[in-house]
PDB file of C-alpha atoms in Angstrom:
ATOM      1  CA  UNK Y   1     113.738  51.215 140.274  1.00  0.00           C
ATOM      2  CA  UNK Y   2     114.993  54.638 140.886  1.00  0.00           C
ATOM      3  CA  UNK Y   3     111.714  57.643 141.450  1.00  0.00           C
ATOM      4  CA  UNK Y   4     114.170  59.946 140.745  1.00  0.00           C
ATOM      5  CA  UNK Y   5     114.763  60.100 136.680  1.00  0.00           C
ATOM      6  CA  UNK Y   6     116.593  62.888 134.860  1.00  0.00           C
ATOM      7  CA  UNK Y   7     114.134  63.702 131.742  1.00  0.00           C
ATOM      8  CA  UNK Y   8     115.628  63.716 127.689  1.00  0.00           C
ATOM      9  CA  UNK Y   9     113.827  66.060 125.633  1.00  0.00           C
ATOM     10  CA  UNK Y  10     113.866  64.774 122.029  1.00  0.00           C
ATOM     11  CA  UNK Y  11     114.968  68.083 119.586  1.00  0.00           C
ATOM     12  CA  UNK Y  12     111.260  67.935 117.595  1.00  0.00           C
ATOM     13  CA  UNK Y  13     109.781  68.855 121.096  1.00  0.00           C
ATOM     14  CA  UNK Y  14     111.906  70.566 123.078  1.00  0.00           C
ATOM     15  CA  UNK Y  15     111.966  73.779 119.779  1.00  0.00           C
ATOM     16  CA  UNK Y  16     108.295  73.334 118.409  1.00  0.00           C
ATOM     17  CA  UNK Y  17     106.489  71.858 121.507  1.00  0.00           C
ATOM     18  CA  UNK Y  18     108.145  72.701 124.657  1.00  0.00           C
ATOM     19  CA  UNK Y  19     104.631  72.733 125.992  1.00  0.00           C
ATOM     20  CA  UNK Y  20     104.399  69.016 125.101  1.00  0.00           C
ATOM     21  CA  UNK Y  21     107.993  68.410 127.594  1.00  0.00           C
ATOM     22  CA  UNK Y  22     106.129  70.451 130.651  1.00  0.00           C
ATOM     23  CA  UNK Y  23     103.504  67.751 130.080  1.00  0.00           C
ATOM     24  CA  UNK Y  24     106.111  64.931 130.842  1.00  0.00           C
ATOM     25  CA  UNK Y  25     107.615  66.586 133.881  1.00  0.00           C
ATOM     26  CA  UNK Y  26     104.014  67.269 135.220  1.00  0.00           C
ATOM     27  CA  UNK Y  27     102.557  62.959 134.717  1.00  0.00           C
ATOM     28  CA  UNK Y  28     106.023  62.160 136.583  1.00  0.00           C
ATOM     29  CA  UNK Y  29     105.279  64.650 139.347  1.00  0.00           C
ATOM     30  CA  UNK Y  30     101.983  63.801 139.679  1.00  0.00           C
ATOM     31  CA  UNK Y  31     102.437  60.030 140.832  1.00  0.00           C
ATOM     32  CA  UNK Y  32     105.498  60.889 142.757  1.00  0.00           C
ATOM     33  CA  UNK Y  33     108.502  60.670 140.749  1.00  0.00           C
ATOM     34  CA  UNK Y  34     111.274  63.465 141.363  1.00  0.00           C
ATOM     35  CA  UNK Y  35     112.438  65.082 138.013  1.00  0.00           C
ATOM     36  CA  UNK Y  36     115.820  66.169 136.482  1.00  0.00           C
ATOM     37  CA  UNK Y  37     116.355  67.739 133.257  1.00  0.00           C
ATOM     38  CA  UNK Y  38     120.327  68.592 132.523  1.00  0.00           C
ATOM     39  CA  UNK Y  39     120.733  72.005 131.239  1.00  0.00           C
ATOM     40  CA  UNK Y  40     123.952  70.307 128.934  1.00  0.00           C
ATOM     41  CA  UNK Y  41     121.491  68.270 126.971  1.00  0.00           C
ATOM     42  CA  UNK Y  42     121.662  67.914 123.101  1.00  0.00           C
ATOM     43  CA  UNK Y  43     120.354  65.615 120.623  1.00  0.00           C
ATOM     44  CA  UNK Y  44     120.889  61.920 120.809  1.00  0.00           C
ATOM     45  CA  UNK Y  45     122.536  62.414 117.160  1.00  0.00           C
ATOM     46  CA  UNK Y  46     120.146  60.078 115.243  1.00  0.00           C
ATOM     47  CA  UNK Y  47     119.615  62.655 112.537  1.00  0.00           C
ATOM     48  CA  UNK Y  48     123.447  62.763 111.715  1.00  0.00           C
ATOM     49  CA  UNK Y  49     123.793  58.566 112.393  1.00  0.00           C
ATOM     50  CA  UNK Y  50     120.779  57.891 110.013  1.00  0.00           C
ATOM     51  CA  UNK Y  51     121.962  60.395 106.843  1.00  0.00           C
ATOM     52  CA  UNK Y  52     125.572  58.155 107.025  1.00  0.00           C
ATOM     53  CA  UNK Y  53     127.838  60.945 109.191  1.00  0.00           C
ATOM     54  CA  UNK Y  54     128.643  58.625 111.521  1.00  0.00           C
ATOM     55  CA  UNK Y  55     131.348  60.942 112.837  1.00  0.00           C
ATOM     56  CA  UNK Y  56     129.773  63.453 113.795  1.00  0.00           C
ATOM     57  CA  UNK Y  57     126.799  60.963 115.327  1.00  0.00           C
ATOM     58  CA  UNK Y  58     129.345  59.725 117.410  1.00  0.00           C
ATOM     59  CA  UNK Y  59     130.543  63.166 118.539  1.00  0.00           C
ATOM     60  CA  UNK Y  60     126.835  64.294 119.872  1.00  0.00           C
ATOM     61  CA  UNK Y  61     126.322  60.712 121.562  1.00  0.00           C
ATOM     62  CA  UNK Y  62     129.380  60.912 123.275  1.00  0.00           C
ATOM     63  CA  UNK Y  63     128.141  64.464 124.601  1.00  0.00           C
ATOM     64  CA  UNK Y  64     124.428  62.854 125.535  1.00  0.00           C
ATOM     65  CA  UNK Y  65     126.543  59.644 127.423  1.00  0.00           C
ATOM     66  CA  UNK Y  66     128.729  62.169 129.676  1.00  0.00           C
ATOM     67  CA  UNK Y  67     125.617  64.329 130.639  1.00  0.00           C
ATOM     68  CA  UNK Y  68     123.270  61.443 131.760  1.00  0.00           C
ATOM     69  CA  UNK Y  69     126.336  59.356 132.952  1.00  0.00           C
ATOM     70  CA  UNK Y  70     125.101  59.533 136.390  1.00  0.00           C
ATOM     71  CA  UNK Y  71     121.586  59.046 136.193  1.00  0.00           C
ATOM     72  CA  UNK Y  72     120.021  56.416 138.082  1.00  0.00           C
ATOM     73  CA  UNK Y  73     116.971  56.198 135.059  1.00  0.00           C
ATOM     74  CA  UNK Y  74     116.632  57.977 132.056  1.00  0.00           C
ATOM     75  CA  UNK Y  75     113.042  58.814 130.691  1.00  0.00           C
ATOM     76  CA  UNK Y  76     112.616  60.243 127.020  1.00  0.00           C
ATOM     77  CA  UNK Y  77     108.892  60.793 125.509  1.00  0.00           C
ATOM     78  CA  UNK Y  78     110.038  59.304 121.931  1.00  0.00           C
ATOM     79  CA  UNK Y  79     110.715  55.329 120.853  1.00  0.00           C
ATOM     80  CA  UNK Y  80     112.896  57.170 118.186  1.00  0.00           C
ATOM     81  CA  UNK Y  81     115.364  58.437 120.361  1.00  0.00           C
ATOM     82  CA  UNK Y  82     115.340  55.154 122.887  1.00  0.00           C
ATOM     83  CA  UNK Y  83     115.605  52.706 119.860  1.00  0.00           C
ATOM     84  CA  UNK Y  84     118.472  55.605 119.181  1.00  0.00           C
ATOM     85  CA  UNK Y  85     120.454  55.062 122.355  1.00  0.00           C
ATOM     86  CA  UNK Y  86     119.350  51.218 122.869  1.00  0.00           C
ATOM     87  CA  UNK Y  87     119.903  49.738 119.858  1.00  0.00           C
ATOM     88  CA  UNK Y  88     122.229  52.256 117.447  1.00  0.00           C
ATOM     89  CA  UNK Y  89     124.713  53.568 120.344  1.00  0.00           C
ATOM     90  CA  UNK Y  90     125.914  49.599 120.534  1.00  0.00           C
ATOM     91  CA  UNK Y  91     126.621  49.577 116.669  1.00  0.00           C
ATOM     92  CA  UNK Y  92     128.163  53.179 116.931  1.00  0.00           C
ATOM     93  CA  UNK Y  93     130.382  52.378 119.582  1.00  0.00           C
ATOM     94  CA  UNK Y  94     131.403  48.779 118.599  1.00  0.00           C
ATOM     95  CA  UNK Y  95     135.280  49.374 118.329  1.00  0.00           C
ATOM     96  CA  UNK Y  96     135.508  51.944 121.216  1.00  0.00           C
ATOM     97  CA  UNK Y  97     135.321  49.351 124.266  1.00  0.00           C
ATOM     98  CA  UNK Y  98     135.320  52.514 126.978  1.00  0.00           C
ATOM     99  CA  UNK Y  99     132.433  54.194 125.002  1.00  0.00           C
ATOM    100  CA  UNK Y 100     130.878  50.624 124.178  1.00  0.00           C
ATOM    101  CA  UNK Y 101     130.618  50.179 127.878  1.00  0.00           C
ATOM    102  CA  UNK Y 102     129.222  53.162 128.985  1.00  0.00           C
ATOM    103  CA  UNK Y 103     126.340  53.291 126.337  1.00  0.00           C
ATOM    104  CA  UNK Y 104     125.265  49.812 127.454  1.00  0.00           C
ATOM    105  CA  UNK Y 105     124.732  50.526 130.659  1.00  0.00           C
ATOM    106  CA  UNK Y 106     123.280  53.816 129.987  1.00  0.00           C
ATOM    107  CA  UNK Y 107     121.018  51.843 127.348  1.00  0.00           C
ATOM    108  CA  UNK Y 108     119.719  49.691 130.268  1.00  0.00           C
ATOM    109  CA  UNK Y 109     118.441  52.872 132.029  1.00  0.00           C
ATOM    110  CA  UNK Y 110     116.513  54.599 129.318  1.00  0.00           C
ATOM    111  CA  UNK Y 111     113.054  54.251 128.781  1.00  0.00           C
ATOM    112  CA  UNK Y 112     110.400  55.558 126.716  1.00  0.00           C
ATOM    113  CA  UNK Y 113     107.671  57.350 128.930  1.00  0.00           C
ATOM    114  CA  UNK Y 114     104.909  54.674 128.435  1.00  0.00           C
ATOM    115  CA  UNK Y 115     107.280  52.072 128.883  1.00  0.00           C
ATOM    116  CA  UNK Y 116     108.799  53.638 131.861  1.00  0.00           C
ATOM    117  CA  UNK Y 117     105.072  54.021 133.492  1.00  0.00           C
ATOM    118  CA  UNK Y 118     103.936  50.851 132.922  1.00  0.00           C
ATOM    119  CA  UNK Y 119     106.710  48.540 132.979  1.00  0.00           C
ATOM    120  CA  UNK Y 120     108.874  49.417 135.291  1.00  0.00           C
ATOM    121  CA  UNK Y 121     106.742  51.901 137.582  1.00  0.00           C
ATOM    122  CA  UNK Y 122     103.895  49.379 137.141  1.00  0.00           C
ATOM    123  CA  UNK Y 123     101.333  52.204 136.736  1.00  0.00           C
ATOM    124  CA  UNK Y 124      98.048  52.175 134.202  1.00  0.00           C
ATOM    125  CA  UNK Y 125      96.489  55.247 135.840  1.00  0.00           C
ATOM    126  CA  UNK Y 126      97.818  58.359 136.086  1.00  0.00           C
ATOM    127  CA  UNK Y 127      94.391  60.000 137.304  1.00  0.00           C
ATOM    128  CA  UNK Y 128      93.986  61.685 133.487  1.00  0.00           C
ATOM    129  CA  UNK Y 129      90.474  63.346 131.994  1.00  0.00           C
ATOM    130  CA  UNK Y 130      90.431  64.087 128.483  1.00  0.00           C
ATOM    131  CA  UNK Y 131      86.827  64.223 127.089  1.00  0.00           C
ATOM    132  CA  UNK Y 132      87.348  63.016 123.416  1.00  0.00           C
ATOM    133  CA  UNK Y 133      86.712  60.478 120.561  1.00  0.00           C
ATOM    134  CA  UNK Y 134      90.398  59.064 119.784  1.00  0.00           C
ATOM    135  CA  UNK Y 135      92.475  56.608 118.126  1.00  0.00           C
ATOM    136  CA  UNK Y 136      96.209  55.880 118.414  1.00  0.00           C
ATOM    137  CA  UNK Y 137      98.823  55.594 116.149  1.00  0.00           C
ATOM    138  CA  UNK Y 138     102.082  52.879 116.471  1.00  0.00           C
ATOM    139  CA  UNK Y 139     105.291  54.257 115.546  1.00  0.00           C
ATOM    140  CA  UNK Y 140     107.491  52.450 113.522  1.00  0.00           C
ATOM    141  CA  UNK Y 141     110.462  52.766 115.903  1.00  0.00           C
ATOM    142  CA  UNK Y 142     108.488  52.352 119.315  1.00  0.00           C
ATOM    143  CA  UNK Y 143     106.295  49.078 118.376  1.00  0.00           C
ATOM    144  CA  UNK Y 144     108.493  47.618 115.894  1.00  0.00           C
ATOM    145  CA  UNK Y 145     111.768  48.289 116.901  1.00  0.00           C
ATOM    146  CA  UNK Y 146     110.941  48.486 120.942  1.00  0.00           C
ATOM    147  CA  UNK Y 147     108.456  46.063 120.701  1.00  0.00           C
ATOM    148  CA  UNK Y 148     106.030  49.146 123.180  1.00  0.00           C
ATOM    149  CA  UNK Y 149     102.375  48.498 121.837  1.00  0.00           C
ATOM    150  CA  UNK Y 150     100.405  47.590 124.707  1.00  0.00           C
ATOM    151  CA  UNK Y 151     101.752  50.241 127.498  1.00  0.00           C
ATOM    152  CA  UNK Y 152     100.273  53.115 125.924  1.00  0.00           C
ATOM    153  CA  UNK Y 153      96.965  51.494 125.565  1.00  0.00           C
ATOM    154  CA  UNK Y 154      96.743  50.904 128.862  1.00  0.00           C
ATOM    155  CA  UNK Y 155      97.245  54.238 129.914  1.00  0.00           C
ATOM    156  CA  UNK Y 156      94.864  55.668 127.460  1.00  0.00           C
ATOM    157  CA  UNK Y 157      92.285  53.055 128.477  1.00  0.00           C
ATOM    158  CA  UNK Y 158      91.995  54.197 132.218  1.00  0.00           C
ATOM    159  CA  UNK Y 159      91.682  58.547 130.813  1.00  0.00           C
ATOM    160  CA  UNK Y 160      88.761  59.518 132.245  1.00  0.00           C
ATOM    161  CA  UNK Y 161      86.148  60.707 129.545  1.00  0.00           C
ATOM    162  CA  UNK Y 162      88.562  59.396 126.279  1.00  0.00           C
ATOM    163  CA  UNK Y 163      86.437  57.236 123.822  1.00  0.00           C
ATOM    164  CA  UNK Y 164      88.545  54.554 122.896  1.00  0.00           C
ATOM    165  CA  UNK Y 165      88.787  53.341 119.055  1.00  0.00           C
ATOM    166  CA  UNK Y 166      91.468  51.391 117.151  1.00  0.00           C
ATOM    167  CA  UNK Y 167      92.289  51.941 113.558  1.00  0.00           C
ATOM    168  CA  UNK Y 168      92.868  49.917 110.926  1.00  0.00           C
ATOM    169  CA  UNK Y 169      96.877  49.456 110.028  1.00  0.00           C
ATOM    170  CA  UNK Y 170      97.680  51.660 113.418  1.00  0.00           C
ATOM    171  CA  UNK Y 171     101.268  50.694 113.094  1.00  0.00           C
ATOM    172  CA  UNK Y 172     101.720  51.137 109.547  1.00  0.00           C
ATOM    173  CA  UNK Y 173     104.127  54.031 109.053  1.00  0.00           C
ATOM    174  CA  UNK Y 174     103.084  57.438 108.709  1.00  0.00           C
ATOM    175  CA  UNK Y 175     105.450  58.322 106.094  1.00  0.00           C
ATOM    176  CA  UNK Y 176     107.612  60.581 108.065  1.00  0.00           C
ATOM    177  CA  UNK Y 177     110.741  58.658 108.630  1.00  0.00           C
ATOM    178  CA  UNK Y 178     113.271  61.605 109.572  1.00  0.00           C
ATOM    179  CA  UNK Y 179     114.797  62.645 106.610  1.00  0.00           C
ATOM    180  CA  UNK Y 180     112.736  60.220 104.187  1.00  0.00           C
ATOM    181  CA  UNK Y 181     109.985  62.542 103.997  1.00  0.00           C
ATOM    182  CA  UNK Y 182     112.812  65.287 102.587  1.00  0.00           C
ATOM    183  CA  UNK Y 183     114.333  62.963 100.326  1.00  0.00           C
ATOM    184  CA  UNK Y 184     110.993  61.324  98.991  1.00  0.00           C
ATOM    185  CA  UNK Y 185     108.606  63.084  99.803  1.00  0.00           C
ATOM    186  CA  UNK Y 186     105.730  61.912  96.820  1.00  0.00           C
ATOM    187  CA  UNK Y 187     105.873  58.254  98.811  1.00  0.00           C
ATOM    188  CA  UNK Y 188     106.095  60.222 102.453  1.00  0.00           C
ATOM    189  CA  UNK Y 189     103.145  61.942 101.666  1.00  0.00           C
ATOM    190  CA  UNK Y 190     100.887  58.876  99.982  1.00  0.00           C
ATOM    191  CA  UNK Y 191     101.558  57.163 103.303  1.00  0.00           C
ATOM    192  CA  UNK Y 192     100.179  59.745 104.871  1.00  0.00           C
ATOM    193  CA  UNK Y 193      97.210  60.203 103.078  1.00  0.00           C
ATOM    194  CA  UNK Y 194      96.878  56.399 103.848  1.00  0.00           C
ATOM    195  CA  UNK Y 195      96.917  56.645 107.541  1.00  0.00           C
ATOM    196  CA  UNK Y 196      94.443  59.876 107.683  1.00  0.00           C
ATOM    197  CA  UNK Y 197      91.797  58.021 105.623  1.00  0.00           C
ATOM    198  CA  UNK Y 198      92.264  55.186 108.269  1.00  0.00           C
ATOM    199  CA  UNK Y 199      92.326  57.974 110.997  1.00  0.00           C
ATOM    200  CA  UNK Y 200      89.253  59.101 110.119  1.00  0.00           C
ATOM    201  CA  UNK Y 201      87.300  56.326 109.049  1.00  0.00           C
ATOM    202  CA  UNK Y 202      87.566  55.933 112.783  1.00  0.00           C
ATOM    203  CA  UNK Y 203      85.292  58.961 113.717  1.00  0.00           C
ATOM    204  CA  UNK Y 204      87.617  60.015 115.789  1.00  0.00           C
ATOM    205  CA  UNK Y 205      88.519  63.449 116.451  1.00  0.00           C
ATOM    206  CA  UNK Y 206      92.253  63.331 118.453  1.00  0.00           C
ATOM    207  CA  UNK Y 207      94.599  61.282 116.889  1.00  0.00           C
ATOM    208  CA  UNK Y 208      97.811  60.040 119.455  1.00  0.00           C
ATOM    209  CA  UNK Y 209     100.976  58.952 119.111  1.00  0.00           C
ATOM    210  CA  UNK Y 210     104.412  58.674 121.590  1.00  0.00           C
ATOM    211  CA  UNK Y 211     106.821  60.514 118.674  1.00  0.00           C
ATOM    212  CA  UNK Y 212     106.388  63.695 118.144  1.00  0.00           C
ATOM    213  CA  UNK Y 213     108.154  63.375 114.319  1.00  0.00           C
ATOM    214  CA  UNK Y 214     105.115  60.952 113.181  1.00  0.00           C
ATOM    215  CA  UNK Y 215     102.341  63.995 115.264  1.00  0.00           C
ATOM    216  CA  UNK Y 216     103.923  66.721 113.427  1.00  0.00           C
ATOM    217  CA  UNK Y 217     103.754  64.782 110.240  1.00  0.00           C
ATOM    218  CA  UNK Y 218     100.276  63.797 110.373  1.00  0.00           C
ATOM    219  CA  UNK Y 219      99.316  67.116 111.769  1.00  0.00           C
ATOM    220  CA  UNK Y 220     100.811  69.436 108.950  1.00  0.00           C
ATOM    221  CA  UNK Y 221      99.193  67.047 106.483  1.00  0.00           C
ATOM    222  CA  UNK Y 222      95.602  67.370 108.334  1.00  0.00           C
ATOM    223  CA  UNK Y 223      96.202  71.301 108.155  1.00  0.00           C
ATOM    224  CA  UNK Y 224      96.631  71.080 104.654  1.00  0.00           C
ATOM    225  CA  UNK Y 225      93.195  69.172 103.518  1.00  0.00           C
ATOM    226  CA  UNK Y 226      91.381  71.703 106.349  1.00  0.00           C
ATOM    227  CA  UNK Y 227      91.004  68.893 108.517  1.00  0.00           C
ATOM    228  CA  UNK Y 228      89.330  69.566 111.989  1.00  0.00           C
ATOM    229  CA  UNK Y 229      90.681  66.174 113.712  1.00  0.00           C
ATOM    230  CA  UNK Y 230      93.064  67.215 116.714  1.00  0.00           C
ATOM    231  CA  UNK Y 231      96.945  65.721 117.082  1.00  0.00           C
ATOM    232  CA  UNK Y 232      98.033  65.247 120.492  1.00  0.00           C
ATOM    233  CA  UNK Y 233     101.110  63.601 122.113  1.00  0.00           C
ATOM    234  CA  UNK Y 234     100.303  61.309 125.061  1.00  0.00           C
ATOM    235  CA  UNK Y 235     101.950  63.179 127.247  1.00  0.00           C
ATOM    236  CA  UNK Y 236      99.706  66.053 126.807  1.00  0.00           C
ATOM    237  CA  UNK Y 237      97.086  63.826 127.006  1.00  0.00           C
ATOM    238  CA  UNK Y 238      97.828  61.727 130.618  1.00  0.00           C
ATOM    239  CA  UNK Y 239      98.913  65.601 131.847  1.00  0.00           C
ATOM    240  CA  UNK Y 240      95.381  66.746 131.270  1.00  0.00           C
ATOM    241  CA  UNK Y 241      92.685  66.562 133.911  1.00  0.00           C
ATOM    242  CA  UNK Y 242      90.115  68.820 132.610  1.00  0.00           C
ATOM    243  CA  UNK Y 243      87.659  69.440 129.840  1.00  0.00           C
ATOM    244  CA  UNK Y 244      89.424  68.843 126.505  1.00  0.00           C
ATOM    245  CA  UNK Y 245      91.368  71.953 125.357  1.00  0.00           C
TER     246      UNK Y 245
END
């Protein structure tokens, strides 16, 4: 595989936590890999394909196809968008054979950055320090629907000064869920609620997760109750090589 990759910044991070992006580039850089982010990037239209406007989905995917046409790999730091262009481009596309084509092969060559580390690169170690207590939370559309549980573990296992502990239910949702927290948001939040008491009946203090959606989620919900436990995206986590922040 390719150690040159061209870089897709999911919309919650690229707006709210462009610091969180830098972290990606700088874990890729740091073990070698040569990175590309296209200027013409947009959204892989999963907001639009999920709320039904299939249209206009289709209209923003064909816009993310034509800009990473030419890539030889494709690394994004969210299982949301992958499953996005994996699994949901196919079904978009489905009677549009030229579109179909292209959005299978560029399917093949996207991966989620755990998944790209450990799977293809075949790296565990990407010489991180992060003193802290944490625990890790699945989301729905990385383990479940891209089957990625174990990769990030691994990589969190070999950060230098991270205390490892698991929580109970770790890949129950959070009760974000893109627009489901908007349309329901009485069930969105008693999820929640259900995955900080599990959070921190750990004892941990940092909380991770690969999507920045579920992290934002959990976070503004922490801020709310006063909570001191920290939210972090693994990226910003394998980037670091100092004392905690």
């Amino acid at each position: 595989m390719s150690r040159i990759v061209s870089v897709f910044v999911p919309c919650l991070m690229d707006a709210p936590h462009p610091e969180t992006a830098r972290s990606v580039v700088t874990v890729l850089r740091r073990i070698g890999v040569s990175v590309n982010i296209p200027k013409e990037q947009s959204c892989c239209g999963q907001p639009a394909y999920n709320n039904g406007y299939r249209r206009e989905a289709a209209r923003v995917a064909r816009r993310f196809l034509k800009t990473f046409a030419s890539a030889r790999a494709i690394v994004c730091p969210s299982g949301s968008c992958v499953h996005m262009i994996r699994h949901e481009y196919p079904v978009l596309f489905a009677n549009d054979a030229q579109w179909l084509r292209l959005a299978e092969e560029i399917g093949k060559r996207t991966f989620e950055l755990t998944e790209f580390l450990v799977d293809v690169l075949q790296v565990t170690d990407v010489g991180a320090c992060y003193p802290a207590k944490a625990t890790y939370h699945d989301s729905c559309h990385l383990a479940r629907g891209l089957g990625i549980r174990s990769q990030p573990r691994e990589l969190l296992s070999n950060v230098r000064g991270l205390q490892w502990v698991e929580m109970k239910d770790s890949d129950r949702c959070c009760g974000f869920g893109g627009a489901f927290s908007i349309k329901y948001p009485e069930i969105s939040t008693a999820l929640c609620d259900d995955k900080i008491e599990n959070i921190r009946n750990t004892g941990a203090d940092t909380v991770i997760g690969c999507d920045m959606g579920c992290l934002m989620h959990i976070a503004a919900r922490l801020a709310t109750t006063g909570s001191p436990i920290h939210v972090r995206h693994i990226a910003d986590i394998l980037a670091h090589t100092g004392n905690a922040p």
